[in-house]
Each structure stands twice: as C-alpha cells, then as structure tokens.
XYZ file of C-alpha atoms in Angstrom:
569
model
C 3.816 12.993 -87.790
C 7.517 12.112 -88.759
C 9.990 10.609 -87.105
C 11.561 14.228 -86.151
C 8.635 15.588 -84.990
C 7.448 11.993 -82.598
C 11.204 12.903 -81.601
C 10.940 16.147 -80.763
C 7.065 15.845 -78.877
C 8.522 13.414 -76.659
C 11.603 15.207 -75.744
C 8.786 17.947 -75.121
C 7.019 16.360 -72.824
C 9.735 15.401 -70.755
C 10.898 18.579 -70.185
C 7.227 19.217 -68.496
C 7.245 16.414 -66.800
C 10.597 17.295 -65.464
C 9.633 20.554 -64.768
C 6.785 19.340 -63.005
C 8.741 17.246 -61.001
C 10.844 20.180 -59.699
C 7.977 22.488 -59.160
C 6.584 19.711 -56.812
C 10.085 18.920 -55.011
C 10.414 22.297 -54.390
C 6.663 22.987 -52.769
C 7.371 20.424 -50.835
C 10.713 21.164 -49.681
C 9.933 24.832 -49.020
C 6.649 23.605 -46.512
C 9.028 20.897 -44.822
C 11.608 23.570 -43.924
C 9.087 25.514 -42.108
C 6.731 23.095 -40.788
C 7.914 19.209 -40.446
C 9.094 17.913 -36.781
C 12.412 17.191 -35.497
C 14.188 15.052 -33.712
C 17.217 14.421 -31.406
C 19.864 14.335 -33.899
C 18.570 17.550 -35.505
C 18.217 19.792 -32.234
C 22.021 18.266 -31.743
C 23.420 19.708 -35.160
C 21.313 22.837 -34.713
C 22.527 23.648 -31.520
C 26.187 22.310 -31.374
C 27.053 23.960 -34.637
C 26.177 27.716 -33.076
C 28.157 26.332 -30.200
C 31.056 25.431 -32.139
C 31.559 28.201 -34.482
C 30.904 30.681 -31.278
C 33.306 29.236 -29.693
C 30.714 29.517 -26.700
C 31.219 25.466 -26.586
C 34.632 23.611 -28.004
C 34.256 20.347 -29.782
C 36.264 17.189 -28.299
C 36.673 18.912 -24.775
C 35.759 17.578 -21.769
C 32.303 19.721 -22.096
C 31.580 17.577 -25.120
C 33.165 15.179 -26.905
C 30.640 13.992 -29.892
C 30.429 11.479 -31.312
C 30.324 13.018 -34.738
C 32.750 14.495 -37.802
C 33.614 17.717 -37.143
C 32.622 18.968 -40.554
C 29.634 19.784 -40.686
C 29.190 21.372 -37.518
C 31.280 23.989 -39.213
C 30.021 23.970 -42.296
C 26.650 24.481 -41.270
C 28.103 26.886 -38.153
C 29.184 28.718 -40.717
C 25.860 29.458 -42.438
C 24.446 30.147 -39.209
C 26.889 33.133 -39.277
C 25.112 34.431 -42.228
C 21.704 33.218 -42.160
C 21.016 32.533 -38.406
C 20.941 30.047 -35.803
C 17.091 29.326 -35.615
C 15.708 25.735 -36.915
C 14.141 27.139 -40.187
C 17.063 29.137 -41.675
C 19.403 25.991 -40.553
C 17.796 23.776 -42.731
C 17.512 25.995 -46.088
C 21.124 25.326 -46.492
C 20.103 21.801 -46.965
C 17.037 22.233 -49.137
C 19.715 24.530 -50.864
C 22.470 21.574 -51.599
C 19.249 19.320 -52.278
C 18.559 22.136 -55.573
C 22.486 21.691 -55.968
C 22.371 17.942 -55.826
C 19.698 17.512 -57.798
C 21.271 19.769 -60.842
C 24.890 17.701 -60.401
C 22.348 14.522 -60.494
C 21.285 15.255 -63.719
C 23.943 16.724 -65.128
C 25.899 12.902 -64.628
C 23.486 11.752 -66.383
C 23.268 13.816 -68.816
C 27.441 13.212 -69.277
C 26.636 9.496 -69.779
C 24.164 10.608 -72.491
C 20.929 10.373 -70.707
C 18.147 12.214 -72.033
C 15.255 13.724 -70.053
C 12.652 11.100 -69.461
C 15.860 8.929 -67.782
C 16.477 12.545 -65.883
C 13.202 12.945 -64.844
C 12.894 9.643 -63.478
C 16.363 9.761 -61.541
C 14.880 13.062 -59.855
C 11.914 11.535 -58.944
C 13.691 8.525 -57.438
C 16.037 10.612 -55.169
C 14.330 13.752 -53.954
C 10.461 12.788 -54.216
C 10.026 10.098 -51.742
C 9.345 10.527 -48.289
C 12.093 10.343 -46.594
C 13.952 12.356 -49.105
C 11.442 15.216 -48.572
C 12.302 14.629 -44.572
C 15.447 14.170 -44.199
C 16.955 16.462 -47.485
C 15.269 19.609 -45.700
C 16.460 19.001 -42.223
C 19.680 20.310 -40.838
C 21.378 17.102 -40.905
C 24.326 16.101 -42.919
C 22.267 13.465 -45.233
C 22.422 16.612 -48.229
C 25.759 17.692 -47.745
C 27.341 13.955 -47.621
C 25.047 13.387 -51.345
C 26.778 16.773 -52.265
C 30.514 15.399 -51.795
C 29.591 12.293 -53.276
C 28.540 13.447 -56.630
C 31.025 15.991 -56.893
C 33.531 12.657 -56.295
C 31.373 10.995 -58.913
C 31.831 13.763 -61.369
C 35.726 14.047 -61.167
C 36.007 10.056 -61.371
C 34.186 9.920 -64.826
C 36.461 12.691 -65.632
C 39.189 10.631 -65.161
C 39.405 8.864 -68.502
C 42.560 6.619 -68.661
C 44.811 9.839 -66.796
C 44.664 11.957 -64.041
C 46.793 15.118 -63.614
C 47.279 16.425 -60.497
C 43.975 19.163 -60.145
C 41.905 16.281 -60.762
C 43.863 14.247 -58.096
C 43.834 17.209 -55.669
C 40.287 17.899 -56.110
C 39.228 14.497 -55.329
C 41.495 13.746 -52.440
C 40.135 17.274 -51.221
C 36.442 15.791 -51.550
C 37.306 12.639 -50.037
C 39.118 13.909 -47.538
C 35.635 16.145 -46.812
C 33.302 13.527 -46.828
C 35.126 11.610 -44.172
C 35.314 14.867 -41.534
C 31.365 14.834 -42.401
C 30.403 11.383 -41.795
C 33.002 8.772 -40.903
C 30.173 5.889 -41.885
C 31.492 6.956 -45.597
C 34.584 5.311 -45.390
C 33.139 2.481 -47.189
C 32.340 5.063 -50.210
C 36.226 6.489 -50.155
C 36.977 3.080 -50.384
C 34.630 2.467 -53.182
C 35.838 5.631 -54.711
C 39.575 4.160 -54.940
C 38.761 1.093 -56.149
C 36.835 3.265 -59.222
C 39.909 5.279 -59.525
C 42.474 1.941 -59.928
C 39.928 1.210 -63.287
C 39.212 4.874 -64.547
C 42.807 6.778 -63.563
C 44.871 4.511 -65.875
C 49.080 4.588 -65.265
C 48.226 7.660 -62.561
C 46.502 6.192 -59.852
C 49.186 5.898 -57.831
C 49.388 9.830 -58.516
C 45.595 10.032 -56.906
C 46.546 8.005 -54.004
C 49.660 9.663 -53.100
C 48.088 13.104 -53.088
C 44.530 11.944 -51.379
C 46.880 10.000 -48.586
C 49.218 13.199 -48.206
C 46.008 15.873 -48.272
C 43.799 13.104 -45.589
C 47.307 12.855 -43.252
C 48.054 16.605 -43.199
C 44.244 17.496 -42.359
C 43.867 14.817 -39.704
C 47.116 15.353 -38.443
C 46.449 18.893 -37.393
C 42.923 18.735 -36.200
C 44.721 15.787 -33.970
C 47.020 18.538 -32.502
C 44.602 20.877 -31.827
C 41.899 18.536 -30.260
C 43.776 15.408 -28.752
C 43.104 12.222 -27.529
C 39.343 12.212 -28.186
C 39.124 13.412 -31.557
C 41.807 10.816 -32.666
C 39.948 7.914 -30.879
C 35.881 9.546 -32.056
C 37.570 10.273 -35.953
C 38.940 6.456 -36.165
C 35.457 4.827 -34.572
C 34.126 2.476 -37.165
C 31.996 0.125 -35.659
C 33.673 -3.741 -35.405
C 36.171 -2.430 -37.555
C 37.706 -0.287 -34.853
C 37.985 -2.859 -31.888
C 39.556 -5.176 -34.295
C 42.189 -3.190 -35.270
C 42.612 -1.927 -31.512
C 42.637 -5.852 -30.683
C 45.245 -6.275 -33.587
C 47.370 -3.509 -32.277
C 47.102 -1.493 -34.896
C 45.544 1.583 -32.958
C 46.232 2.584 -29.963
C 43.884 1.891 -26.946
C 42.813 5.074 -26.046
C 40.413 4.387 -23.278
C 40.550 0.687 -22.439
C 37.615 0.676 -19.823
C 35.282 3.032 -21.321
C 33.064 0.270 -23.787
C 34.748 -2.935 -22.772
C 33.575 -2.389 -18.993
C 29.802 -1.353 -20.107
C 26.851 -1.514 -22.079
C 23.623 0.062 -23.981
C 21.010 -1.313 -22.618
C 18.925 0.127 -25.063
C 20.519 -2.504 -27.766
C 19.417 -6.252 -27.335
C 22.953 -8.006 -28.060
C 22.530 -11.078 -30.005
C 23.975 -14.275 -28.819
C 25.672 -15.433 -32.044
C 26.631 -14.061 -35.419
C 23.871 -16.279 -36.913
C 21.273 -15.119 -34.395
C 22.343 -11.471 -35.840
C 22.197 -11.981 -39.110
C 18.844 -13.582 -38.650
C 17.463 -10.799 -37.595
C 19.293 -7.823 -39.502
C 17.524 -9.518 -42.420
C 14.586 -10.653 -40.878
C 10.999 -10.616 -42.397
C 9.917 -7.316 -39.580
C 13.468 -5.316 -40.754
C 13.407 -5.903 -44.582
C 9.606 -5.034 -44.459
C 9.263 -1.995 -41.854
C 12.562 -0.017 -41.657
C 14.432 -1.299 -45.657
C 11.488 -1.681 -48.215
C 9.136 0.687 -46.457
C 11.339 3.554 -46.158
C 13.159 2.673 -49.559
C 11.003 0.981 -52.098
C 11.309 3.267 -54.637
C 15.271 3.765 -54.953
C 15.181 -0.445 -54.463
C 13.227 -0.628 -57.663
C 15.385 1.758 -59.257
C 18.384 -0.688 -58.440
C 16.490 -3.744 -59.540
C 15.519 -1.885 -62.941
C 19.361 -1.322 -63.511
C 20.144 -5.037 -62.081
C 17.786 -6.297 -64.687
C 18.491 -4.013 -67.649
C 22.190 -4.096 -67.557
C 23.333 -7.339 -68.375
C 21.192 -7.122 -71.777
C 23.090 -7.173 -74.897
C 24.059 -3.403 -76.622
C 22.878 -1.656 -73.659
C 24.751 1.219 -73.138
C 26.936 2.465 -69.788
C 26.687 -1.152 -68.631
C 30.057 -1.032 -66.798
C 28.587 2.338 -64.853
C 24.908 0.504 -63.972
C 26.621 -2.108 -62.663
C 28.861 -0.220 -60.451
C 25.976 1.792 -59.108
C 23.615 -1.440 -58.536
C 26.718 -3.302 -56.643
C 27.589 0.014 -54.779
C 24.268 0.270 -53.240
C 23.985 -3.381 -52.275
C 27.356 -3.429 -50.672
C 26.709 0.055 -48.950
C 23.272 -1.192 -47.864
C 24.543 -4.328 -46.402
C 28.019 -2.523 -44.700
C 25.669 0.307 -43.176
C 23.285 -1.982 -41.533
C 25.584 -4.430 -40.263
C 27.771 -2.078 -38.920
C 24.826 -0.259 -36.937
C 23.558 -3.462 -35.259
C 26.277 -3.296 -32.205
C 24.541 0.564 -31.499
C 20.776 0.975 -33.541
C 19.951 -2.562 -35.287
C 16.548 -0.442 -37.438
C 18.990 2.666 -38.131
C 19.331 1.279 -41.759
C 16.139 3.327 -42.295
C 18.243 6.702 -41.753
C 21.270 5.516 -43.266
C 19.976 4.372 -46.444
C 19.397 7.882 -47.572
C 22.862 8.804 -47.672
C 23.277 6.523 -50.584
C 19.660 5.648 -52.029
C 20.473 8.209 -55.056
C 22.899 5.408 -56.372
C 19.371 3.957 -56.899
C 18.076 7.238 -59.134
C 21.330 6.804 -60.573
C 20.999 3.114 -61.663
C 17.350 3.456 -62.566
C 18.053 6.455 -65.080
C 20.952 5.230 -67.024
C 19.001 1.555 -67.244
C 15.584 3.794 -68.893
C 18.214 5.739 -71.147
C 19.602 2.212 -72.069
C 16.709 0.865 -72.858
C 15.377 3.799 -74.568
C 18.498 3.900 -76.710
C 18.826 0.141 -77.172
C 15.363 0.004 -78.596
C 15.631 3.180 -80.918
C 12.737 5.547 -79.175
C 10.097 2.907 -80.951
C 6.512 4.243 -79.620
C 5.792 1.432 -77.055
C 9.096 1.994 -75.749
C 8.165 5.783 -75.161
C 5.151 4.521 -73.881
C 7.245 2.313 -71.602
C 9.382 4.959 -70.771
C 6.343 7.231 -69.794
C 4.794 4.651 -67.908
C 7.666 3.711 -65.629
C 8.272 7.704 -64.665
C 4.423 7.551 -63.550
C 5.021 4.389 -62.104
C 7.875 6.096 -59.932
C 5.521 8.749 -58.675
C 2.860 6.880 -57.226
C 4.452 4.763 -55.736
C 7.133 7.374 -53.688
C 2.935 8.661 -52.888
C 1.390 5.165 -51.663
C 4.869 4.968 -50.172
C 4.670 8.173 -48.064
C 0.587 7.217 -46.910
C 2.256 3.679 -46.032
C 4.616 5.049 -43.648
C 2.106 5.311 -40.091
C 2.463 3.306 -36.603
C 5.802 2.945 -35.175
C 8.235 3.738 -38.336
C 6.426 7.063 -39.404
C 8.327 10.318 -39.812
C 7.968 13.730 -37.870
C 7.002 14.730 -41.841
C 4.717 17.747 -43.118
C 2.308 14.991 -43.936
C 2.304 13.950 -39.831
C 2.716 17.191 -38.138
C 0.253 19.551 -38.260
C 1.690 22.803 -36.766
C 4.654 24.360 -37.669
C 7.582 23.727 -35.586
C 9.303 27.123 -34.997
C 6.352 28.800 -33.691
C 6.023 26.019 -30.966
C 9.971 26.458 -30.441
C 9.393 30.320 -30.119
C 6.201 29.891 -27.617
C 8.176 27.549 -25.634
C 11.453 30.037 -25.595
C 8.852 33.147 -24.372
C 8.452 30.631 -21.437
C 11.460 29.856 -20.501
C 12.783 33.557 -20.840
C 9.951 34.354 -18.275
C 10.741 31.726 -15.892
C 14.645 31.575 -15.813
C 17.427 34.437 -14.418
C 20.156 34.954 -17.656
C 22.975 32.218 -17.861
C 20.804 29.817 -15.529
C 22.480 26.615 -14.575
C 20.269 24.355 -15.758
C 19.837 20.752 -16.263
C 17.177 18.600 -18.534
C 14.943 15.732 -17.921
C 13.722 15.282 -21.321
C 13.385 13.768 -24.341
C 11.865 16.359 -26.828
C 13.893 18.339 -28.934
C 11.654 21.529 -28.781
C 12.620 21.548 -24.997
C 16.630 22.175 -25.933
C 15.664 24.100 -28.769
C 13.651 26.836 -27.020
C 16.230 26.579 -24.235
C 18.987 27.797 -26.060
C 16.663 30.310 -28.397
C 16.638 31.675 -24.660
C 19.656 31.397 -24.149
C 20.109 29.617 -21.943
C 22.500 26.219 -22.222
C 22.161 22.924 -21.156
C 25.149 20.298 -21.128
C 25.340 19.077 -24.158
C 24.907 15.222 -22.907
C 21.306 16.344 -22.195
C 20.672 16.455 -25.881
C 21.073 12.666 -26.450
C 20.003 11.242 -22.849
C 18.827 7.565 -24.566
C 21.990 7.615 -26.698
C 25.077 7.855 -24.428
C 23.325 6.199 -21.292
C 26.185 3.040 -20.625
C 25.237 0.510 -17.791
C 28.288 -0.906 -16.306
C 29.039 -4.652 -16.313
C 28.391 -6.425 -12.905
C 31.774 -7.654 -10.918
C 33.591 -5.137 -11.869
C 36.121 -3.583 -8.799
C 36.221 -0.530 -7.375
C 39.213 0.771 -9.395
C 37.787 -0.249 -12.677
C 34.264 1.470 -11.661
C 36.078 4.630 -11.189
C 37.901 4.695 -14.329
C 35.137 3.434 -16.960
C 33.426 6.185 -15.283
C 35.958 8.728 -15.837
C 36.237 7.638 -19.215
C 32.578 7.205 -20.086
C 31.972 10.783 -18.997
C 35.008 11.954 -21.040
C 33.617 10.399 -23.620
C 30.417 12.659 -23.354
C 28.687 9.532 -22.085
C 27.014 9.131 -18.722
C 25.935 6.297 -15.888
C 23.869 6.345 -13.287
C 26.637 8.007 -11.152
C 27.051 10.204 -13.255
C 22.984 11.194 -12.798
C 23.297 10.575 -8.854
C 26.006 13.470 -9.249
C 23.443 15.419 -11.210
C 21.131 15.278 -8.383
C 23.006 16.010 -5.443
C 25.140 18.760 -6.864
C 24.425 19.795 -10.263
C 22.033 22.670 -11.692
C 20.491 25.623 -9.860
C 17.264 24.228 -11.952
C 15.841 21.778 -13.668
C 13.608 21.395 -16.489
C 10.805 18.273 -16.148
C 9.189 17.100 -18.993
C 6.164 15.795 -18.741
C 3.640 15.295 -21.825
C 4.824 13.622 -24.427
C 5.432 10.224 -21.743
C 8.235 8.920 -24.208
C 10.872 7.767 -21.927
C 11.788 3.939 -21.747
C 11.326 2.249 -18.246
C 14.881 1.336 -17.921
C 15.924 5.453 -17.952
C 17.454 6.386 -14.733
C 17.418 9.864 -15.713
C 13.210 10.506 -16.408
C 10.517 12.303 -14.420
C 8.828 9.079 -13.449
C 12.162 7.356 -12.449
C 13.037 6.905 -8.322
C 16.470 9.183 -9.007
C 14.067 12.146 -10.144
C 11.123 11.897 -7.745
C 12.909 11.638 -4.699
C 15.116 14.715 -5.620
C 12.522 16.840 -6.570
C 10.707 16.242 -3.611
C 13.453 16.598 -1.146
C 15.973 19.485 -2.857
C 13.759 21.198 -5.175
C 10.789 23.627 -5.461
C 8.448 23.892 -8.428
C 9.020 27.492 -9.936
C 6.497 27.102 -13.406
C 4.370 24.533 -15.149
C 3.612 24.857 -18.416
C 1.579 22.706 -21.077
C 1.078 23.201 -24.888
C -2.155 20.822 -25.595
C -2.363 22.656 -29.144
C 1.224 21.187 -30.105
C 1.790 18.043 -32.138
C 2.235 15.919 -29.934
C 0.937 18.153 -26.577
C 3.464 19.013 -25.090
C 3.796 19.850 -21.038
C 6.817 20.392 -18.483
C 7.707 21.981 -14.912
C 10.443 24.352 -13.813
C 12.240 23.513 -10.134
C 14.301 25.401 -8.530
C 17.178 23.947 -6.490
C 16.637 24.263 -3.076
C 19.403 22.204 -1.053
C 22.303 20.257 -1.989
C 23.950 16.799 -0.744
C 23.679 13.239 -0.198
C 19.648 13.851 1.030
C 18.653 14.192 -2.777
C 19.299 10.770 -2.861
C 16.933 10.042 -0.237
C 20.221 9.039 2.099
C-alpha cells in the first residue's frame, strides 16, 4: 500500500473510532438522563429555576437569597417553559449543550489543525469519563459554564493580532455570561484577558473597554432590581471577598452575618501550613483529585511533556491549556477549603476539558512532528485505547465513600421513584399545604413540589446554610447575626426553635436513608424534633419505598398546637 492509501486507511479508521466514541457518549448520556441519582444541588436548580421564571418564588428576596449566579436559573427556567419542569426533561438541555460542546471541542481543534485520531482522543478525555457522564447530564450548570468557555475560546483564537468591535462585543457578552452562571469563573475571565493582552494586538484596550462597559451595565441593573443581597452574593469570592471588604474596597454589607458564626460542618485548620497540608494531602490527591480526574490529568501531563519538544506544533496554545488547568485546579480547591475542603472533585469538571484540549493538540503534534510514520500511528492508536480503559477502570474504581449517584450505582430510575413519592404526598396533603422538611433526600423536595406543594427553599440545603454562632457573643449581636444569617437564606438553631413552635401546618420526617450528621439540630433523631413531634404534632401517613435505591421511608405530622411547649418549656 502507498503512502496515500496508509494515509487515507488511517484517517479511516479514525473516523470509526470517533464515531464510535459518540455512539457510546450518547448511550450513555441518554440512560443517565433518565435513570442516574441526584443530589442536593440538583433538586435546588430543578426546583428554584421553575420558581424563578414563575415568578411563584423571587430570587435575592427575603424568601431566598441563594447563594448562586442568577443565570442559569433562567436559562434553564427558561427551557422548563418549553420542555417542562420534571427532573428528566431538565437535564436534556444539558446532555443537549454536552452534543454542542463536544462539536465546538472538536471543531478548536480542528482550527489548530488537528486531525481525527487527536479529535477522537480529546472527546474521549472530556465526555467519556465518569464524572463527565454524571455530571454533563444533570441539570447543573457544569455543561453550560464548558459551553461559554469554548465559545470564549473560539473568539480569542479569532483574534489574530486585531479585534474589531463584534469580536470585542461578543466576548465581553460571553464573559459577562459566564460570570452570572458561576462566579467561581472569575479566575477563567481573568485568564481570558490575560489571552486577549497576547492575541488582540494594538486593540485590547478596545476588548476591555467594551467587556468592562457590557459587565457594569448588566450588573448594574440586576443590582437595582434585586438590592443589597444580590450585590453582596454576586461579589462573594471566597478569601478574596473578606479581603477586599477588610481593605475597604467593598462595602460591608452584613458585618455580623459570617464574622459572628460558623459551619460546623468544615474542620477549620489552625494555620495556613496545616491547610495546605492537607488540601494536598496523600487521602485528597488520591480519593477526590486523581480518582475522579485521572484521565483529563494524563491528558495535561501528555501536553506538559510533548510541548516543550523541538518543531512541535501549537506549542504556545498546549502550554496555555496545561498552565490553565494547573492554576484553575489549584485556585478552585483552595478557594473551597474555608466552605467544602473535597469539593475539588465537583469543581474540577468545569475545567477538566482544558485537559482533552491539551492531550489532543500534544497527539496532533506529535503525529505531525513525526510525519504519520507507522509506529507513530500505532502510537497514536494505542494512546486513544489507552484513554478508554482507563476513563472504564476509572468509573469501576469509583465505590465507598467518593462514588457517584451514577447509572452504574443506581439501579432504578429516578423519576418513577419521584412520581411514586408525589402520588403520596398528593394523597396525604390539602392543596398549598404549609409545610416544612426534615430531610436530607432530594426525591423528598422533588416529589413535594411535583405535588405541588412548596417547601422554603432553605429546606433544600439544610447541611449547607446551618451557621453555629460564636460563644460570648451579646445579646444585641445574637439578634442581628441572626437577622442577617436568615436574610442571607441561612439558618441557626433559633431559627429551627422558631420552626417548631410556630412554623408549618405539617411536617415531613424522613426516616430511611439515616444520613443526617449528629451535630444537625434540625433531624428526626435530634432532641428539637422528637420533643415537638411528640408534644404539638400528630402522625397523619407513613410511608416507605424498600424497592428504591437507597430504601427510602418518611412520616407525615400534622400540627396540632403551637407555642413555647414544642420546646418542651
């Protein structure tokens, strides 16, 4: 066979690899959408958005003041619109900006040259791994933020020494988007203007000017039209903020609120030493960074060690994309050890395709630097193989304590349990019941509102936004961090002694999956709960789901009395 023709094979048998890849991507996205678990954060998105774009429920109120970008709430609101509210049709639009992301992956690529083994392998890298498969199909922002970014990435190589100003408006309309949708990507804007000081030429001060004026009019009027707590929640980087409140630079908004408490679900550690000791201890790196991430790690070390070789093409580009990721990795999980020191494992996927994006262009430069020679092929083969079993011995590693709610763990699928759930709570409680939550499983909230029926929306994060006040603190400054905390969507335990004695006409006890920490005020075994269900309330229902995955069991109570007795007083 001649040269053409060993060309033109392999270029063949890409393309069905590639395929191949796809095919399997999609199979597997289409039975996560229907079937995998959820979690907290999901139920949150999935509930909040209908809220939100209802109107039934107004973001950055006193009802609710999240502690998220307003973005996506809207954006994926506004699908609900279309598509509906339930968990399955919530999360196509992801699985549908994964298909999107994956095309504007390989069509980078294909900009800097690469060919379709280098393709192939980037796909695999960012959409065939476990947690891709998890979080990519859930209706989360993780898709949506890789959707902004590589629609940045894509106007930033088309800035080529000059910038006019639809290029500049385009990106400061992206960037501008992907901070509303995750203010944790701050640290990619700023990456992104550093890239457009080198690639913009004698108009970068064109791109700044117009991404500062379109950021400042946005922010500016959402600011007017939802106050104090937006501003405050939209400018909450973590450290970053409190030094530049300590500086004076922004304004203390609510002095007491986290300088007068605690989480007391976060171990604080004594010294900066003591913390970095352990955010890069032997347990972290091994169970929530490599084991979750292996496989877009190797596609950064593959670009770390191919680009500095001699006549290897898009050097500049592999370099940027193996530095990004390092300095993203290490910003992300620094900055989420004051609030969730193993949260890296989430957070990594909103950048890990800078890894598929690294690994690609270093195969492409090696296949190009060594002229498509037959044990290069071979090499080239071998390492896309390579890729796939290991994102598979990387999914069967991931059991015990760091596993996912995945299609590979859960055996049911989820919205049927949501909808035989609902049929019980439908049964069980009058229309527009007032109704409060002791639970920690997001089917319970789920199948609440699927019957409609709402809880307050502080139920949907219990662990998350418990604060314990500091000792020695008087009377007046209890009050106010109070106050504060609970504008803040945040609660204490007077805030659940409140719940008790006055709140809810009914109250929802979960009690099978036993998932609650012993320090929870706010839990069925806790004193708080089983004195006032004894004293005010009356069991109306009791329902259990052994079939489920995990079981799942909880009782209905129906307020009986009111007052100071709940408390056992």
């Amino acid at each position: 066979m001649d040269a053409l023709g060993r060309d033109r094979s392999f270029a063949a048998s890409g393309v069905i690899v590639l395929a191949a890849v796809i095919v399997a991507w999609l199979v597997l996205s289409v039975i996560a959408v229907t079937r995998q678990g959820t979690w907290a954060d999901e139920a949150g998105y999935i509930i909040k958005s209908w809220w939100y774009v209802s109107g039934a429920v107004k973001p950055y109120s006193a009802l609710d003041s999240t502690w998220y970008q307003p973005l996506f709430f809207y954006w994926l609101g506004a699908w609900q619109w279309l598509a509906g509210p339930d968990i399955v049709t919530s999360r196509v639009l992801s699985l549908l900006l994964t298909a999107a992301n994956i095309a504007l992956l390989a069509t980078f690529l294909r900009r800097l040259g690469g060919t379709v083994w280098p393709i192939a392998l980037a796909v695999i890298i960012y959409a065939l791994t476990e947690d891709s498969i998890f979080y990519f199909n859930s209706a989360t922002p993780f898709s949506h933020a890789i959707f902004l970014q590589l629609l940045a990435w894509h106007l930033l190589l088309s800035m080529q020494g000059r910038a006019g100003y639809p290029l500049a408006i385009a990106l400061g309309v992206v960037l501008t988007m992907t901070y509303l949708l995750r203010i944790n990507l701050v640290s990619f804007i700023a990456l992104s203007l550093v890239v457009v000081w080198v690639r913009a030429g004698c108009d970068r001060w064109r791109v700044y000017v117009v991404t500062a004026a379109i950021f400042l009019v946005v922010w500016v009027t959402l600011s007017w039209l939802w106050g104090s707590r937006f501003i405050y929640i939209s400018l909450w980087v973590p450290l970053v903020t409190d030094l530049l409140v300590n500086a004076g630079i922004l304004p203390r908004l609510f002095p007491n609120a986290f300088g007068f408490s605690h989480q007391i679900i976060i171990e604080q550690q004594p010294t900066l030493r003591a913390l970095l000791v352990y955010a890069f201890g032997r347990e972290i790196l091994r169970d929530w960074i490599l084991a979750h991430h292996i496989v877009p790690i190797a596609g950064v070390a593959l670009g770390a060690i191919v680009a500095p070789m001699k006549r290897i093409a898009n050097q500049g580009w592999m370099l940027l994309f193996v530095a990004a990721y390092c300095s993203l990795l290490v910003f992300h999980h620094l900055g989420a050890q004051s609030y969730c020191p193993i949260c890296i494992q989430g957070y990594a996927n909103y950048f890990d395709y800078l890894g598929a994006l690294a690994g690609g262009l270093a195969l492409q430069g090696v296949l190009e630097r060594f002229s498509f020679t037959r044990r290069v092929r071979g090499l080239a083969a071998a390492t896309v193989l390579v890729a796939i079993v290991t994102a598979a011995v990387q999914s069967w590693s991931l059991t015990g304590v760091n596993r996912l709610p995945s299609i590979r763990q859960w055996d049911d699928p989820l919205p049927r349990e949501v909808r035989d759930v609902s049929a019980v709570f439908g049964q069980s409680l009058p229309p527009r019941a007032s109704v409060g939550l002791v639970s920690l499983d997001p089917r319970i909230p789920l199948a609440l509102e699927e019957a409609n029926i709402r809880v307050p929306p502080v139920s949907l994060s219990l662990t998350s936004f418990y604060r314990q006040l500091k000792p020695d603190l008087t009377p007046e400054q209890q009050a106010q961090t109070i106050r504060e905390l609970e504008d803040l969507s945040a609660w204490t335990d007077s805030t659940a002694r409140r719940w008790m004695t006055n709140d809810f006409d009914w109250l929802v006890v979960q009690r099978a999956p036993e998932r609650f920490p012993p320090w929870l005020v706010w839990a069925p075994g806790a004193p708080l709960v089983k004195t006032g269900l004894a004293v005010c309330f009356e069991p109306a229902a009791k329902r259990s789901f052994d079939t489920f995955t995990p079981p799942l069991a909880f009782e209905i109570y129906k307020r009986v009395r009111r007052g100071s007795e709940c408390l056992g007083q």
